CSV table of C-alpha atoms in Angstrom, one decimal:
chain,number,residue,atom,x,y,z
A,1,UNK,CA,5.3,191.3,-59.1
A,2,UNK,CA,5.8,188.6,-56.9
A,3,UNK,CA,6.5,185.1,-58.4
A,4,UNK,CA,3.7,182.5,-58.0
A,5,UNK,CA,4.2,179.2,-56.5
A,6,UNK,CA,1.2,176.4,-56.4
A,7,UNK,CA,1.9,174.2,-53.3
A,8,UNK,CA,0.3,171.1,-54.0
A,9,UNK,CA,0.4,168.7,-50.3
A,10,UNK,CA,-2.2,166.3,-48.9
A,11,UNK,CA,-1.2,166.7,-45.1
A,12,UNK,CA,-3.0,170.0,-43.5
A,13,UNK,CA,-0.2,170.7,-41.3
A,14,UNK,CA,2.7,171.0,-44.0
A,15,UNK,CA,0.7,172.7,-46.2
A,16,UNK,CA,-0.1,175.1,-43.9
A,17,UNK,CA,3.3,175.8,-43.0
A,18,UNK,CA,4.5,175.9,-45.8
A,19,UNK,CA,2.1,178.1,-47.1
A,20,UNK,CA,3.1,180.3,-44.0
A,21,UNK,CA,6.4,180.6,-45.1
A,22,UNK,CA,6.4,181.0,-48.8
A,23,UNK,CA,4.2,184.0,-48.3
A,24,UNK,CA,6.5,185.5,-45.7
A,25,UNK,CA,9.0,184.9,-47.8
A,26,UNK,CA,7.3,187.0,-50.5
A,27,UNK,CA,5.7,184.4,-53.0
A,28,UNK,CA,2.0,184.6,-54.0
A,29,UNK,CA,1.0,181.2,-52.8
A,30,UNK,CA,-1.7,179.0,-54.2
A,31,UNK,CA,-2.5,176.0,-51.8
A,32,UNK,CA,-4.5,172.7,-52.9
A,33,UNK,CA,-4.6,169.6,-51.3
A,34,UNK,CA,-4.6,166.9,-54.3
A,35,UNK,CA,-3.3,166.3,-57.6
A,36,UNK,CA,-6.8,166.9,-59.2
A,37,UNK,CA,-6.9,170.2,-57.6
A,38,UNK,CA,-3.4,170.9,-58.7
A,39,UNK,CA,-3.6,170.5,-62.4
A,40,UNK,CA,-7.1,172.6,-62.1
A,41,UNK,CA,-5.3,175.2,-60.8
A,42,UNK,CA,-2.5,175.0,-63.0
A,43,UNK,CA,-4.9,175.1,-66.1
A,44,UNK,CA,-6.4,178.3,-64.9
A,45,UNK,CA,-3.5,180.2,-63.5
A,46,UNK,CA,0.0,178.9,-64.7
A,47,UNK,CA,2.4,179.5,-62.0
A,48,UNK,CA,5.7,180.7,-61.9
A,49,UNK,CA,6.8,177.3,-60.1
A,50,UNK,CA,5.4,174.3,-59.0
A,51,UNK,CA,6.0,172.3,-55.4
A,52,UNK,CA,4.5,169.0,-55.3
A,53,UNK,CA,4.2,166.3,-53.2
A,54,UNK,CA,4.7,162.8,-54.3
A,55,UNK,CA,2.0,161.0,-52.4
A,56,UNK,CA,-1.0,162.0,-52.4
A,57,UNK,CA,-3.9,160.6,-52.8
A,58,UNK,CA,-5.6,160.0,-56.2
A,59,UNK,CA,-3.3,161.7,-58.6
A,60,UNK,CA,-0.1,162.1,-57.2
A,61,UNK,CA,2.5,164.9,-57.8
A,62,UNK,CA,4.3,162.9,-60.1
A,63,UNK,CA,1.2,161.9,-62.3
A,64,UNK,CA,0.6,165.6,-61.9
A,65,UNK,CA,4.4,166.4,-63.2
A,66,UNK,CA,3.6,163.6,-66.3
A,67,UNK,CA,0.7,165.5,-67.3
A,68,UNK,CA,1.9,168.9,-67.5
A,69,UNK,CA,5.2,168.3,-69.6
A,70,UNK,CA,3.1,165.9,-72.1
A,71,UNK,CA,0.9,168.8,-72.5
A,72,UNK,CA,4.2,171.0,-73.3
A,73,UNK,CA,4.1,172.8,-69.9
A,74,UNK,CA,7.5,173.7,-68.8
A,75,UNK,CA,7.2,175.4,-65.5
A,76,UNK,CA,9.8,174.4,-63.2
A,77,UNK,CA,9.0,171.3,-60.4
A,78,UNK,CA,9.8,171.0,-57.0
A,79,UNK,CA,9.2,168.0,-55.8
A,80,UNK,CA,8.5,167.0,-51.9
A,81,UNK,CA,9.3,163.6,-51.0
A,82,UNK,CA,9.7,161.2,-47.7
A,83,UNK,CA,11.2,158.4,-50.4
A,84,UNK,CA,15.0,158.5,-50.5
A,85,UNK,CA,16.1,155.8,-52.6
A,86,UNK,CA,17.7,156.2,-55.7
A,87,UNK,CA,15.2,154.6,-57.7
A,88,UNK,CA,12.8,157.3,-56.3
A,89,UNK,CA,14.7,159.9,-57.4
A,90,UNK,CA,15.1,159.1,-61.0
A,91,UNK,CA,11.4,158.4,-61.0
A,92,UNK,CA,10.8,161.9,-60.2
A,93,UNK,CA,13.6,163.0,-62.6
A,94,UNK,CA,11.8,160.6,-65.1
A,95,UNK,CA,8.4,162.1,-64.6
A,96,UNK,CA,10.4,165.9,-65.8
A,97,UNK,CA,11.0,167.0,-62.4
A,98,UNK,CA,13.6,169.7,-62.1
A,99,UNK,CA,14.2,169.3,-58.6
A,100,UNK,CA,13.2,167.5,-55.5
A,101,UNK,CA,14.0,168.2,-51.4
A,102,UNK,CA,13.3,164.9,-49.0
A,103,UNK,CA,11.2,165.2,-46.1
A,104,UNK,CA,11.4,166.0,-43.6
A,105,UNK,CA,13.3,169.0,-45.0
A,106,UNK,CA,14.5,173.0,-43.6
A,107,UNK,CA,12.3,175.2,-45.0
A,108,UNK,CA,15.4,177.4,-46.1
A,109,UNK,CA,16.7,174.6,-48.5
A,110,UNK,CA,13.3,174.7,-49.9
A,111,UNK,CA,13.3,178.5,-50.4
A,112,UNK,CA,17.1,178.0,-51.8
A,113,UNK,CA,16.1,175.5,-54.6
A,114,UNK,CA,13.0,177.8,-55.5
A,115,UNK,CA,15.4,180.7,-56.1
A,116,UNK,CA,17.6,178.4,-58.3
A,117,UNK,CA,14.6,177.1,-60.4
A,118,UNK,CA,13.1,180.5,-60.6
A,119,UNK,CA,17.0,182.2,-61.5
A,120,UNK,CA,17.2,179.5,-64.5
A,121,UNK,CA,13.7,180.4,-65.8
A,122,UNK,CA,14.2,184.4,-65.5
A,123,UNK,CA,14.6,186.2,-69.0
A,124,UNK,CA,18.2,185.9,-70.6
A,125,UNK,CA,20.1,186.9,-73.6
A,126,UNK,CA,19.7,184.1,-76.2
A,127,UNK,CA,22.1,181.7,-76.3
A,128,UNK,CA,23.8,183.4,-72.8
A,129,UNK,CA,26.3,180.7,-71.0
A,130,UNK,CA,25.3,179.0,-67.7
A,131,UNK,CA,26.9,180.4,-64.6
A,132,UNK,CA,27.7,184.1,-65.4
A,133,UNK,CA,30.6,183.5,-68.3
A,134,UNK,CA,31.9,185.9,-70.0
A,135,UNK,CA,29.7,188.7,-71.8
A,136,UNK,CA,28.8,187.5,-75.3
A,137,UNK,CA,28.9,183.6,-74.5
A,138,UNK,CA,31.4,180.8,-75.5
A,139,UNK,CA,31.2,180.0,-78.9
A,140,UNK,CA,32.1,176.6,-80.9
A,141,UNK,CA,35.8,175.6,-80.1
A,142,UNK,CA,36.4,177.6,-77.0
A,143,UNK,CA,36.3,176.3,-72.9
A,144,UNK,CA,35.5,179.5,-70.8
A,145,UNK,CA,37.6,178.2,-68.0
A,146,UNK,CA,40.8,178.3,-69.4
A,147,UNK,CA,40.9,175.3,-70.8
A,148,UNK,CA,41.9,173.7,-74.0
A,149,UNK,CA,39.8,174.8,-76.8
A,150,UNK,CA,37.2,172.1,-78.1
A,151,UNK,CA,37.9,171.3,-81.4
A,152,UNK,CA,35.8,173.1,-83.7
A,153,UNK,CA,33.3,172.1,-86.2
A,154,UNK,CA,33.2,172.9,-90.2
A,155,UNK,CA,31.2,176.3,-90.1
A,156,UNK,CA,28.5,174.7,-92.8
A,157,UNK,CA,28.0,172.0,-91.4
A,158,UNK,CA,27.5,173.2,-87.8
A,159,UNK,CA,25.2,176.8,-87.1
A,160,UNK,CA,27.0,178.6,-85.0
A,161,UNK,CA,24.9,179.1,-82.1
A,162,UNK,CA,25.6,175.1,-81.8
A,163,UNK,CA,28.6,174.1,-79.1
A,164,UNK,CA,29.7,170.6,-79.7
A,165,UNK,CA,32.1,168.2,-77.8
A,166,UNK,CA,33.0,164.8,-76.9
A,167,UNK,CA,30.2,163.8,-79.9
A,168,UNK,CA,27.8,165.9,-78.1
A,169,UNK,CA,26.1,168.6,-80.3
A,170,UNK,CA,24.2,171.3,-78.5
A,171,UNK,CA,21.5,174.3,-79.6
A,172,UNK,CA,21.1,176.2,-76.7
A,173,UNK,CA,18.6,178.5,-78.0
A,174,UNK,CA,16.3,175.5,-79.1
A,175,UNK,CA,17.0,173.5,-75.9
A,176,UNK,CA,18.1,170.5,-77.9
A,177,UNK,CA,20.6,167.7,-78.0
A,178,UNK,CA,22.4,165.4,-80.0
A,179,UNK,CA,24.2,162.2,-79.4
A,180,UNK,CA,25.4,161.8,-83.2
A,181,UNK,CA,22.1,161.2,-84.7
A,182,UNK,CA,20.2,160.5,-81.5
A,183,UNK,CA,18.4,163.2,-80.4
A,184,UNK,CA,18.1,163.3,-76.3
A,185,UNK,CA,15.3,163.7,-74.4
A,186,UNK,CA,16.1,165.9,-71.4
A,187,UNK,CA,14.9,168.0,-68.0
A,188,UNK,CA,15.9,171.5,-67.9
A,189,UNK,CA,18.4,170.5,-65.2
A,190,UNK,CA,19.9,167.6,-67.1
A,191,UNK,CA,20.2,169.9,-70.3
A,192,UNK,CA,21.7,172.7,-68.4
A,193,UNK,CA,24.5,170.2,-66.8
A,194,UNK,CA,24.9,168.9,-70.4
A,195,UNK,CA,26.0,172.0,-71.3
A,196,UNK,CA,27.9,172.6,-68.6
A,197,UNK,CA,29.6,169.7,-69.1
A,198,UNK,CA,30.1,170.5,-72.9
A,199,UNK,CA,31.2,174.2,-72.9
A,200,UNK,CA,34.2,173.1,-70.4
A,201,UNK,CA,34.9,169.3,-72.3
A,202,UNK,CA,37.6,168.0,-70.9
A,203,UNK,CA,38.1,170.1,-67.6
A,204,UNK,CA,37.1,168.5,-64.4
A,205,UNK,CA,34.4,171.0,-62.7
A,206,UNK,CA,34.6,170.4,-58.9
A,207,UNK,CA,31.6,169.4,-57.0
A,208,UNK,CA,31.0,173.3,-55.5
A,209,UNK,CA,31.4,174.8,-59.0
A,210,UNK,CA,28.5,172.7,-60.7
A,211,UNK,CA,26.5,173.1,-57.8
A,212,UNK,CA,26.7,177.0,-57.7
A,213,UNK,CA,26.6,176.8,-61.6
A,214,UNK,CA,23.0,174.9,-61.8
A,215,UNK,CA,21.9,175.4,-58.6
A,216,UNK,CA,23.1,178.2,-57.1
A,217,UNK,CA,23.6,176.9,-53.9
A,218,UNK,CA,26.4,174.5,-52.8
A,219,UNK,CA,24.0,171.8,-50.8
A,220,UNK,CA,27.6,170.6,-48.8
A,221,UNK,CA,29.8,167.6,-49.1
A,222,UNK,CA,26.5,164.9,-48.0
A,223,UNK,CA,24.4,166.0,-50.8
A,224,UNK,CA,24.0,163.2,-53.6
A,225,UNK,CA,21.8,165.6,-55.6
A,226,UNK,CA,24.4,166.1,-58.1
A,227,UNK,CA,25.6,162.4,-58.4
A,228,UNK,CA,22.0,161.1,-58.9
A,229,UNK,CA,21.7,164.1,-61.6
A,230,UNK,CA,24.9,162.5,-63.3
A,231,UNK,CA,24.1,159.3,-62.8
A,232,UNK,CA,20.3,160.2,-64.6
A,233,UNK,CA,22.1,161.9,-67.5
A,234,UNK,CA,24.4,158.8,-68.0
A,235,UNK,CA,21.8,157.0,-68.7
A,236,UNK,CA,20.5,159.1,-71.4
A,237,UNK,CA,24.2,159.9,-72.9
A,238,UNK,CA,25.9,156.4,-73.1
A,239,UNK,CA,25.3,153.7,-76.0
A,240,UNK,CA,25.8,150.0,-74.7
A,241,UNK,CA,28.6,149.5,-77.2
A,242,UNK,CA,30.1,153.3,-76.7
A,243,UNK,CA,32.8,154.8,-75.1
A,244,UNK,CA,31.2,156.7,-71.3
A,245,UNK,CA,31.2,160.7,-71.6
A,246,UNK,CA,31.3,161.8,-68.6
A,247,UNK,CA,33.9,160.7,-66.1
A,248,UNK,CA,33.9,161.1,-62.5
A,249,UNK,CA,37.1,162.4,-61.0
A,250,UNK,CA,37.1,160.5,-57.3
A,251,UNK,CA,37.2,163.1,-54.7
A,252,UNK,CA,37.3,166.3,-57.1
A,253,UNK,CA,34.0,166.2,-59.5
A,254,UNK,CA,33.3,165.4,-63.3
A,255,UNK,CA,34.3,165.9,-66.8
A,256,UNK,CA,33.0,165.3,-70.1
A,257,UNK,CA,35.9,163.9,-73.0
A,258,UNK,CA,36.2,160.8,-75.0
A,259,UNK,CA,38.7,158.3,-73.8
């Protein structure tokens, strides 16, 4: 079956097209022009993925994004947006985004980050690594690229589906984390870095190998989509009086240890 995508877009002419192209390309396409129209639609026939636009008029694609995920809807987002600051961003992020191309965009990146969405949302072995590790997963105390092992947690006090590092404490079946007590509050892409990050504490992952890891698709040496997703999950990590998790290595990428 062909996966489902509902293309939410105010202006005729991009919706059109990219309507155009997302069925060429295979998808079952449902087209609406506002955010009213979207979350009616998404009510009565839950896509496989979502592609909204931020403005439009009345509710817009992020009110539309707010909506869904406080009613417990987690289908992936892809949102379309002619704003390019920072701040922007993270308010997408904020509003449980997954994802978000800037206009005006190629409609092949578009198709590429609709793969990578729909790739993290197709049916898995529980508890299976990101990125193709090896069969059976890494378990508490080990780094699956050949690094040091993590130091591992007393069996009963930690189940061992849980990976934990750098203070960090991770279910990967349940989807939740743990900052010590704190519990975090994450996007599917934040978590899935997070663990990234945590399964390979305290080995610098290059800029191409998280990309291809998360996103399946290495966006080139001019994308900031991975530093504003670092910078996003920063936020969430750090304490104001605590030590900063996750280091960036100047030129190379980031890792995840305790200094």
């Amino acid at each position: 079956m062909p996966h489902t995508v509902l293309l939410a877009e105010d202006d005729r002419a991009i919706r059109n097209a990219l309507e155009r192209a997302l069925t060429l390309e295979g998808y079952q396409v449902m087209a609406v022009a506002d955010g009213v129209e979207a979350l009616a639609q998404a009510h009565r026939n839950r896509p496989d993925v979502l592609v909204l636009d931020v403005m439009m008029p009345g509710i817009d694609g992020l009110q539309v994004c707010r909506v869904l995920r406080a009613e417990g809807d987690r289908t992936p987002v892809l949102i379309l947006t002619a704003l390019v600051e920072t701040a922007d961003r993270i308010a997408g992020l904020d509003a449980g985004a997954d994802d978000y191309v800037v206009k005006p965009f190629d409609v092949e990146e578009v198709f590429a980050r609709l793969r990578a969405l729909l790739r993290r949302t197709s049916p898995v072995g529980v508890g299976d690594p990101i990125g193709g590790a090896p069969a059976g997963g890494a378990q508490v105390g080990s780094a699956p690229l050949g690094g040091p092992p993590v130091p591992e947690a007393p069996r009963q006090q930690l189940p061992e589906r849980f990976i934990e590092a750098a203070g960090i404490r991770m279910d990967p079946q349940a989807r939740r984390a743990w900052r010590g007590a704190r519990e975090l509050e994450l996007t599917r892409t934040e978590f899935e870095l997070l663990e990234l990050l945590v399964r390979n504490a305290g080995i610098v992952l290059d800029h191409s190998t998280i990309y291809d890891r998360i996103w399946g698709y290495d966006f080139g040496p001019g994308s900031k989509n991975l530093a504003v997703y670092v910078g996003y999950l920063r936020r969430k990590l750090d304490d104001p009086d605590g030590p900063q998790l996750i280091h960036t290595v100047r030129g190379v990428g980031y890792v995840l240890r305790e200094d």
